[in-house]
mmCIF file of C-alpha atoms in Angstrom:
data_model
loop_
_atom_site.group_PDB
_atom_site.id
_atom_site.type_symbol
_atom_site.label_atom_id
_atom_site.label_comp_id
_atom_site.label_asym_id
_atom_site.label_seq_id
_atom_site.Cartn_x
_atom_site.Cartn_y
_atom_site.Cartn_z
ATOM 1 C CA UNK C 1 1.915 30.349 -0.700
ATOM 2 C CA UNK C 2 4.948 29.013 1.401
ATOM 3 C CA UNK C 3 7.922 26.927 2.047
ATOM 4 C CA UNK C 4 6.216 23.941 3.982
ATOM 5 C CA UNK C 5 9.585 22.515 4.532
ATOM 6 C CA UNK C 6 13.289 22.736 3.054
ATOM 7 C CA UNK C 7 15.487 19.781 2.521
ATOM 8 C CA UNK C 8 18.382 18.403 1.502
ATOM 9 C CA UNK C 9 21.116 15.469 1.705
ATOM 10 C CA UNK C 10 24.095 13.622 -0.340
ATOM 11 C CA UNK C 11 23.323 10.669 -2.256
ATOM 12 C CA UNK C 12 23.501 7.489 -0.489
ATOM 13 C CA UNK C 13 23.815 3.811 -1.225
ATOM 14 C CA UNK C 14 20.157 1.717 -0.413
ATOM 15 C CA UNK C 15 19.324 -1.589 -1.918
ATOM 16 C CA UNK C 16 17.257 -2.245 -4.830
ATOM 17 C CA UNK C 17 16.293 -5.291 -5.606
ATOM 18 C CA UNK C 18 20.056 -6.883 -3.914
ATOM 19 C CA UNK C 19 21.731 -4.661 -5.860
ATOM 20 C CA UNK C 20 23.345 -1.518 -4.271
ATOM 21 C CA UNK C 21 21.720 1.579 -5.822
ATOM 22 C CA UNK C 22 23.121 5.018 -5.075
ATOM 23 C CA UNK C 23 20.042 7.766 -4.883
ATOM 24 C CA UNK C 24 19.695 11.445 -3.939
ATOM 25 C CA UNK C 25 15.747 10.769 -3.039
ATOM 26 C CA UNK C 26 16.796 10.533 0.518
ATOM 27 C CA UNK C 27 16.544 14.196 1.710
ATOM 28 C CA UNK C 28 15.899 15.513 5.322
ATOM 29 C CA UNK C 29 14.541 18.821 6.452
ATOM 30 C CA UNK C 30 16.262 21.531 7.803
ATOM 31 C CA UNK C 31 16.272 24.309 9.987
ATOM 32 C CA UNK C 32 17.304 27.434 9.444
ATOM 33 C CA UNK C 33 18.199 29.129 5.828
ATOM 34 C CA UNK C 34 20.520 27.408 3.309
ATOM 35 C CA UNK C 35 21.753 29.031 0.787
ATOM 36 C CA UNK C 36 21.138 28.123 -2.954
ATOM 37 C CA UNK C 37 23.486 28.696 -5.564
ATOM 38 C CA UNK C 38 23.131 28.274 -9.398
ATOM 39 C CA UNK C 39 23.686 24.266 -9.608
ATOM 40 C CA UNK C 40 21.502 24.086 -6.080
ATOM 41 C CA UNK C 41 21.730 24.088 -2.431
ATOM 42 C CA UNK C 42 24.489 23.617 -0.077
ATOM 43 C CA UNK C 43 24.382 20.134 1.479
ATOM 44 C CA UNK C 44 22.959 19.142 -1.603
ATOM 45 C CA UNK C 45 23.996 16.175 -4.191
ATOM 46 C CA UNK C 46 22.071 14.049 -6.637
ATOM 47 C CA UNK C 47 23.639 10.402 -7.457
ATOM 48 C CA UNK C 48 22.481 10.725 -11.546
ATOM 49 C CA UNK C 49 23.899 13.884 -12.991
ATOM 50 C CA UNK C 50 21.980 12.472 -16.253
ATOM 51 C CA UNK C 51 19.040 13.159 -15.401
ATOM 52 C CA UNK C 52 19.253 15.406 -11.947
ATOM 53 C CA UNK C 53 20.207 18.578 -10.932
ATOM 54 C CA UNK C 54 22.156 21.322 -13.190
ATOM 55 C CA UNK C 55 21.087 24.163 -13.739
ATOM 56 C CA UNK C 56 17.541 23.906 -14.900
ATOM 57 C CA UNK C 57 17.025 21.443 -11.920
ATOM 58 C CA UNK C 58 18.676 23.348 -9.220
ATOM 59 C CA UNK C 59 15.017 22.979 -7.197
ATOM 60 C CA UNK C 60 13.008 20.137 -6.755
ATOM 61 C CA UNK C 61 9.394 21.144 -5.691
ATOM 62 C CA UNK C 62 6.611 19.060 -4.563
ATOM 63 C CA UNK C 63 3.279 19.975 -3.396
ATOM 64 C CA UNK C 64 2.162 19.235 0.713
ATOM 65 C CA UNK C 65 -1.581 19.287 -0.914
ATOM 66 C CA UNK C 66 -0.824 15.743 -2.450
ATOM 67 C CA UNK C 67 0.734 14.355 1.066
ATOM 68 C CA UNK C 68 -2.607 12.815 2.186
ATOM 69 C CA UNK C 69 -3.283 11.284 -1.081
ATOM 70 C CA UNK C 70 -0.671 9.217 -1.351
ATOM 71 C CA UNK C 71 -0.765 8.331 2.458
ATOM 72 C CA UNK C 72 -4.222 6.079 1.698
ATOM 73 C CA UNK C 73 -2.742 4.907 -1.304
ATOM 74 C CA UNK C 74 0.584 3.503 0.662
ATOM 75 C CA UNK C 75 -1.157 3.320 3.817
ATOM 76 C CA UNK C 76 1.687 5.025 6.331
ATOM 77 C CA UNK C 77 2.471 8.414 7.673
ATOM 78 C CA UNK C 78 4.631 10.682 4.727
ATOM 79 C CA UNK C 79 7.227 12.668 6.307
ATOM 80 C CA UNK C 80 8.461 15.606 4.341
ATOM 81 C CA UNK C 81 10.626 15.290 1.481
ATOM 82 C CA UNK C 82 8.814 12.043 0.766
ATOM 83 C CA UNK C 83 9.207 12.252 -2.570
ATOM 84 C CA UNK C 84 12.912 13.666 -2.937
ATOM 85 C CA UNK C 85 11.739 17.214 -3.317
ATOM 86 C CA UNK C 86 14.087 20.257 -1.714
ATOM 87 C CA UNK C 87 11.428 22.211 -1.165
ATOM 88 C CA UNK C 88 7.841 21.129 0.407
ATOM 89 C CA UNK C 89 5.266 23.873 -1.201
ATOM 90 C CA UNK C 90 1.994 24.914 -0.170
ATOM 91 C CA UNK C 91 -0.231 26.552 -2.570
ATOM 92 C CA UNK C 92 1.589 25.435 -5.848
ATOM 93 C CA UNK C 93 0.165 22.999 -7.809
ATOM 94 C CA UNK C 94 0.783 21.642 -11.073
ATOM 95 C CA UNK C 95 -2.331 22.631 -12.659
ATOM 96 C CA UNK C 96 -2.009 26.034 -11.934
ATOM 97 C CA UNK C 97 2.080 26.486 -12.027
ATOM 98 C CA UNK C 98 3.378 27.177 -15.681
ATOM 99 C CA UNK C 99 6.644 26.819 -17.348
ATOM 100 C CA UNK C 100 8.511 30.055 -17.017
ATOM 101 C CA UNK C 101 6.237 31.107 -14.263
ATOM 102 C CA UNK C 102 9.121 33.363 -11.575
ATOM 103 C CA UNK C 103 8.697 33.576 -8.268
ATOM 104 C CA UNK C 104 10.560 35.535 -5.359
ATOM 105 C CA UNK C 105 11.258 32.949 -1.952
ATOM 106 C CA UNK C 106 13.401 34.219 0.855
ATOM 107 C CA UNK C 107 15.841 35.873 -0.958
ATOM 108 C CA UNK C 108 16.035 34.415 -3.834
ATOM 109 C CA UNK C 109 14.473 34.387 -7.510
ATOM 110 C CA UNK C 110 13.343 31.313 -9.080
ATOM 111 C CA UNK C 111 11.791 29.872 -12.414
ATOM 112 C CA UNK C 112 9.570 27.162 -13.593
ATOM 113 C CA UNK C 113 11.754 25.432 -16.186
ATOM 114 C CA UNK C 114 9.938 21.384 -16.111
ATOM 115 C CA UNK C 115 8.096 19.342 -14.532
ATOM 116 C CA UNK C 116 9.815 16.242 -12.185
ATOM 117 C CA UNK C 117 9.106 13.133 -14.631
ATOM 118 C CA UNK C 118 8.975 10.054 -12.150
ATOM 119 C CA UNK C 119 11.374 7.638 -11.541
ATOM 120 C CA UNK C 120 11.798 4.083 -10.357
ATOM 121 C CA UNK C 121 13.655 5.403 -7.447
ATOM 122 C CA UNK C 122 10.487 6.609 -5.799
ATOM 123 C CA UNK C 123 9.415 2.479 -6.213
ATOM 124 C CA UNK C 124 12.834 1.876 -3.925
ATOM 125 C CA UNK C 125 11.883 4.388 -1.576
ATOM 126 C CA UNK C 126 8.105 3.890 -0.995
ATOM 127 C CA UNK C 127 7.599 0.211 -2.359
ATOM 128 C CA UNK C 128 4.595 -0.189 -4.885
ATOM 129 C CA UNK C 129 6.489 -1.192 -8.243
ATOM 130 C CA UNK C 130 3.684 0.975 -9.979
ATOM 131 C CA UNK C 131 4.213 3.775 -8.218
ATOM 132 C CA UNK C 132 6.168 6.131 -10.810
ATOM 133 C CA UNK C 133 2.906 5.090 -13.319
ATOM 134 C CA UNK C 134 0.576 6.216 -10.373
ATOM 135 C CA UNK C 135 2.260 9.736 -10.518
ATOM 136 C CA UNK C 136 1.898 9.811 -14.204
ATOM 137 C CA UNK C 137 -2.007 9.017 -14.202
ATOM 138 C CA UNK C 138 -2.287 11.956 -11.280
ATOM 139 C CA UNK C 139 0.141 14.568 -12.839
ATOM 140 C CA UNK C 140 1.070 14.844 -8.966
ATOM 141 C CA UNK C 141 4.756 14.666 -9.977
ATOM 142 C CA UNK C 142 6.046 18.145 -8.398
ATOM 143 C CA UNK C 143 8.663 19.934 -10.840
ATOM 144 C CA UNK C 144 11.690 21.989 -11.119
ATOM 145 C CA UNK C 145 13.407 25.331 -11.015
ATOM 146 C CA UNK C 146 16.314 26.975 -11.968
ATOM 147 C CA UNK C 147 17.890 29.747 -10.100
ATOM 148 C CA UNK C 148 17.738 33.372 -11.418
ATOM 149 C CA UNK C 149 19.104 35.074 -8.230
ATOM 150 C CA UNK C 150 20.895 33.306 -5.660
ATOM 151 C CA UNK C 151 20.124 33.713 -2.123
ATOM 152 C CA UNK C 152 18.672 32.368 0.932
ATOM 153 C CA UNK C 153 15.608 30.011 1.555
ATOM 154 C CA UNK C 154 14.789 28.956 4.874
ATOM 155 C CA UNK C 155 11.170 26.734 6.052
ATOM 156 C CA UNK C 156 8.100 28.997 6.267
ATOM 157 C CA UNK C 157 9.324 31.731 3.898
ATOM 158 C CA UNK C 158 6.528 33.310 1.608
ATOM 159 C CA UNK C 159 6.303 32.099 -2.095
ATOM 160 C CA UNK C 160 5.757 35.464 -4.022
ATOM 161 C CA UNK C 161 5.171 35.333 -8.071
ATOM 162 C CA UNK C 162 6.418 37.962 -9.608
ATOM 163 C CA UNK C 163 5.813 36.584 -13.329
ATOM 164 C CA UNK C 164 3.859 34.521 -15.031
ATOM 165 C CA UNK C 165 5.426 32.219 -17.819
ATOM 166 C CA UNK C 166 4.680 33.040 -21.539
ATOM 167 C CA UNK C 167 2.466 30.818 -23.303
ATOM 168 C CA UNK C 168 0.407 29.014 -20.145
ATOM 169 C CA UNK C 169 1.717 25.976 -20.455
ATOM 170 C CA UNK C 170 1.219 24.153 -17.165
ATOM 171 C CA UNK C 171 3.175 21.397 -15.440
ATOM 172 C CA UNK C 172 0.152 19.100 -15.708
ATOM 173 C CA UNK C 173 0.194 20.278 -19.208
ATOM 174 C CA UNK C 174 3.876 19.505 -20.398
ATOM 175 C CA UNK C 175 4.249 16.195 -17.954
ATOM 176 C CA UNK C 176 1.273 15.086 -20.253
ATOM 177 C CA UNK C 177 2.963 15.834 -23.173
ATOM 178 C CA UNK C 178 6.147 14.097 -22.155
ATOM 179 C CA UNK C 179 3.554 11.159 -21.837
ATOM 180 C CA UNK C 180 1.681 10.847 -25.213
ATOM 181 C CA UNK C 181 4.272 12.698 -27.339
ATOM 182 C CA UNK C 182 3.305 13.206 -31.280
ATOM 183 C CA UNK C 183 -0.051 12.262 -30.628
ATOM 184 C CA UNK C 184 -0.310 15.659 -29.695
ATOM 185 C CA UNK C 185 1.642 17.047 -32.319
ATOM 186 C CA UNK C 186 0.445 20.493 -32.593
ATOM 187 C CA UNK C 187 0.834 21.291 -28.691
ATOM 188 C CA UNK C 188 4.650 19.618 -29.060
ATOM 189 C CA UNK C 189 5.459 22.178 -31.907
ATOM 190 C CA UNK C 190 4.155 24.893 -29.615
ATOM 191 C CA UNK C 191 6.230 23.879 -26.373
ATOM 192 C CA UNK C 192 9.406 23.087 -28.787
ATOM 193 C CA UNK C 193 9.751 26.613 -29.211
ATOM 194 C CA UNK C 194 9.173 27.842 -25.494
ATOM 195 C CA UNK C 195 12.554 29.208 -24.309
ATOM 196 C CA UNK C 196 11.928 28.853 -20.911
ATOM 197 C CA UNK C 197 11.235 25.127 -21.087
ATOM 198 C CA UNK C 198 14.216 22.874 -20.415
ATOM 199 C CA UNK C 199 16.753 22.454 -22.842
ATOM 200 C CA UNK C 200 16.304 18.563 -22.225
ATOM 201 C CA UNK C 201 12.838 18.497 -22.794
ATOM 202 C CA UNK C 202 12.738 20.922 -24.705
ATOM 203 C CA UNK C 203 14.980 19.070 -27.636
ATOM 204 C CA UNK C 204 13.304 15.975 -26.529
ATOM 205 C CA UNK C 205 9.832 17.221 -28.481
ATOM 206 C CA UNK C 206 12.438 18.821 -31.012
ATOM 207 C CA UNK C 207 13.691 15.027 -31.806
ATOM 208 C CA UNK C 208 10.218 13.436 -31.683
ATOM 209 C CA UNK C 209 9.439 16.353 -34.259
ATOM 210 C CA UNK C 210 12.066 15.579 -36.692
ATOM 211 C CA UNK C 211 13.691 19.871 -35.751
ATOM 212 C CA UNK C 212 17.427 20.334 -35.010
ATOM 213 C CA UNK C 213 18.284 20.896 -31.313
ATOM 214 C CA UNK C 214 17.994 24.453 -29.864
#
């Protein structure tokens, strides 16, 4: 497992439909290391504070084994960061990753803490208006990390786990979840109480199950 490649960028301003849209999707690779702090990289901004970054989302990761997939389905060469991710992965995919899962890269310490849930920004950036439902129906959506040691991450640096998540819960797993909701009421109850989880999706299957936030 590996770094396939780091990146990062500010927000900038594209158009969306004629109307100026400001969007942190637009990374670039990097060479050399970068450090990551807490809240994320340096050289590093998302537009939406809403609903990007902090400090459960301080990483963005998304798999290189889904590159050639969605180059047939938009028919053009993907370069890296294609789909907004900081970190290009190899050998981490959502089926297998869990919530909570830790892993050692460069020198830093990282966790599991949600999977990315797709936005219409990825539409702006790629085209296909479906594209953020396409994601869904592949649970090939990449996810986020939060920082447990801060440290230094540079392209090609070994992805180590050094802990594996309690309860199993995949990516695949919880992104599916945060699909169908209480029609899967027992596995919501189960993730509600998963500490590791997000605290934004974690209260979010909280609400749809009538509890209190955590």
């Amino acid at each position: 497992m590996e770094i396939i490649s780091l990146n990062v960028g500010r927000p900038v301003t594209v158009d969306y439909r004629g109307k100026p849209l400001e969007t942190g999707i637009y990374k670039m690779p990097v060479e050399g290391s970068v450090q990551l702090h807490m809240s994320g990289f340096d050289g590093d901004g998302q537009a939406d504070l809403k609903h990007h970054g902090g400090p459960d989302k301080a990483v963005c990761a998304y798999p290189i084994e889904h590159y050639s997939y969605w180059e047939q389905q938009l028919g053009k060469k993907l370069e890296y960061s294609a789909f907004g991710e900081n970190i290009t992965t190899a050998g981490l995919l959502e089926t297998d990753v869990c919530i909570g899962d830790v892993y050692e890269i460069g020198t830093t310490v990282l966790q599991v803490s949600q999977p990315r849930y797709p936005c219409f920004k990825i539409s702006q950036k790629h085209g296909p208006a479906d594209l953020p439902a396409q994601v869904l129906d592949t649970r090939y959506s990449g996810f986020y990390l939060r920082v447990l040691r801060e440290g230094k991450i540079s392209t090609g640096d070994a992805i180590v786990k050094k802990e594996s998540g309690a309860g199993g819960a995949s990516v695949a797993h919880v992104l599916h979840l945060m699909q169908v909701g209480l029609q899967e009421e027992a596995a919501l109850a189960s993730l509600a109480e998963l500490g590791t989880l997000s605290a934004v999706v974690r209260n979010k299957f909280r609400k749809q199950l009538g509890l209190p936030e955590s």
